[in-house]
XYZ file of C-alpha atoms in Angstrom:
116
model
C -7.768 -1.018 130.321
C -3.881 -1.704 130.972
C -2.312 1.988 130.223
C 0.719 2.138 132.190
C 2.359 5.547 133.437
C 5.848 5.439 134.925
C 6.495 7.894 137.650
C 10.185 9.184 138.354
C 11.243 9.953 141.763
C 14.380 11.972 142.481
C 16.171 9.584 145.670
C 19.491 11.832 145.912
C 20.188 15.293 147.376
C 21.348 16.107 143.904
C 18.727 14.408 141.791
C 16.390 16.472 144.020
C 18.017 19.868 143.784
C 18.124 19.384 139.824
C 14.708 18.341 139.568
C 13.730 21.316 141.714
C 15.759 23.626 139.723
C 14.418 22.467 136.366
C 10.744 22.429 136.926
C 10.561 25.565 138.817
C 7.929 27.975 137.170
C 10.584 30.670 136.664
C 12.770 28.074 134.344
C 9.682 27.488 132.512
C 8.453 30.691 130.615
C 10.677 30.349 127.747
C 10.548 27.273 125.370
C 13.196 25.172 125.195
C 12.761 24.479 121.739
C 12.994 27.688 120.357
C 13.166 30.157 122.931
C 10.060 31.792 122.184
C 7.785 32.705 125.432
C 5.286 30.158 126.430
C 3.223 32.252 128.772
C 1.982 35.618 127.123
C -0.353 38.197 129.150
C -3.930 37.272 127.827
C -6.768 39.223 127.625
C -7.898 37.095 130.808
C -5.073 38.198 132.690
C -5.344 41.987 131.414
C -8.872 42.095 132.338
C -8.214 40.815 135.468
C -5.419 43.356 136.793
C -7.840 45.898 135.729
C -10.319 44.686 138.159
C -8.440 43.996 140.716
C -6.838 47.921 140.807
C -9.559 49.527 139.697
C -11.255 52.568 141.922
C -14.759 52.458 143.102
C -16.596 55.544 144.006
C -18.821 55.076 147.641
C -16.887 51.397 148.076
C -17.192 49.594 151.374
C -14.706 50.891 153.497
C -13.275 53.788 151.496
C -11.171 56.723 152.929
C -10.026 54.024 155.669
C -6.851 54.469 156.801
C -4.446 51.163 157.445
C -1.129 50.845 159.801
C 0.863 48.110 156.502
C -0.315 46.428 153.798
C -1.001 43.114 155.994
C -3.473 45.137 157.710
C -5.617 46.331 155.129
C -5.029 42.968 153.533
C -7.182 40.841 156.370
C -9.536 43.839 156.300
C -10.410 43.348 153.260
C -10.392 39.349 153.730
C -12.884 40.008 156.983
C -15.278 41.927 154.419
C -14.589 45.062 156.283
C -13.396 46.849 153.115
C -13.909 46.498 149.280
C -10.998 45.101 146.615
C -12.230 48.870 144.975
C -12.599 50.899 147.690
C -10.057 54.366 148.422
C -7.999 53.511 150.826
C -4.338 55.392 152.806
C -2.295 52.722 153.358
C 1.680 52.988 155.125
C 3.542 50.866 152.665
C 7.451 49.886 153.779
C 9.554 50.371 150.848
C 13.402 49.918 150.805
C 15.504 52.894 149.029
C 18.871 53.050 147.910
C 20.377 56.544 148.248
C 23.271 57.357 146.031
C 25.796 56.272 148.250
C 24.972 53.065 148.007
C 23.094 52.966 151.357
C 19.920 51.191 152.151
C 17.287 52.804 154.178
C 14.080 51.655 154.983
C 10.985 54.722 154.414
C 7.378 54.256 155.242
C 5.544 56.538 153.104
C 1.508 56.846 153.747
C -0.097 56.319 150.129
C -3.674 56.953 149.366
C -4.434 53.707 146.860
C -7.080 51.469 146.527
C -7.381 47.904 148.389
C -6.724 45.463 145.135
C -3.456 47.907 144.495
C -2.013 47.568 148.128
């Protein structure tokens, strides 16, 4: 029907990086026009965090106990445990003390799959 759509293509390192830079999602949540938030937690997105961490009594797999996160992440992808089921899970975490120092801890947490 002859509609035309021009396409712009960034050629230079610099074009590129700006491009990048302004069309990354993070750049994007305020408006521009009036600096009012474009993306606002729906009830979509509500509901669906509460699914996701929800706790299941008598789920597939609960009281399992998991090595990291990654592990009891391709569990759960295998169909070996359920997205609800009670799970102990060592989870790396990296603490600050109050002298400034970083130290890495690996606390065993009893949480659910969809929370891990």
């Amino acid at each position: 029907d002859g509609d035309q759509m021009a396409v712009h293509v960034p050629l230079s390192i610099e074009a590129q990086l700006e491009a990048r830079a302004l069309m990354m999602s993070t750049n994007n949540v305020l408006s521009p026009a009036n600096g009012e938030p474009i993306i606002v937690p729906s009830q979509d997105i509500v509901l669906g965090l509460y699914y996701m961490t929800r706790k299941s009594v008598n789920a597939l797999g609960e009281g399992k106990m998991f090595s990291s996160v990654a592990e009891c992440k391709r569990a759960y992808e295998m169909g070996v445990v359920s997205l609800h089921a009670s799970v102990t899970v060592r989870i790396e975490e990296q603490v600050v003390d109050n002298d400034g120092v970083q130290h890495i801890t690996r606390p065993v947490r009893q949480t659910t799959v969809g929370r891990a």
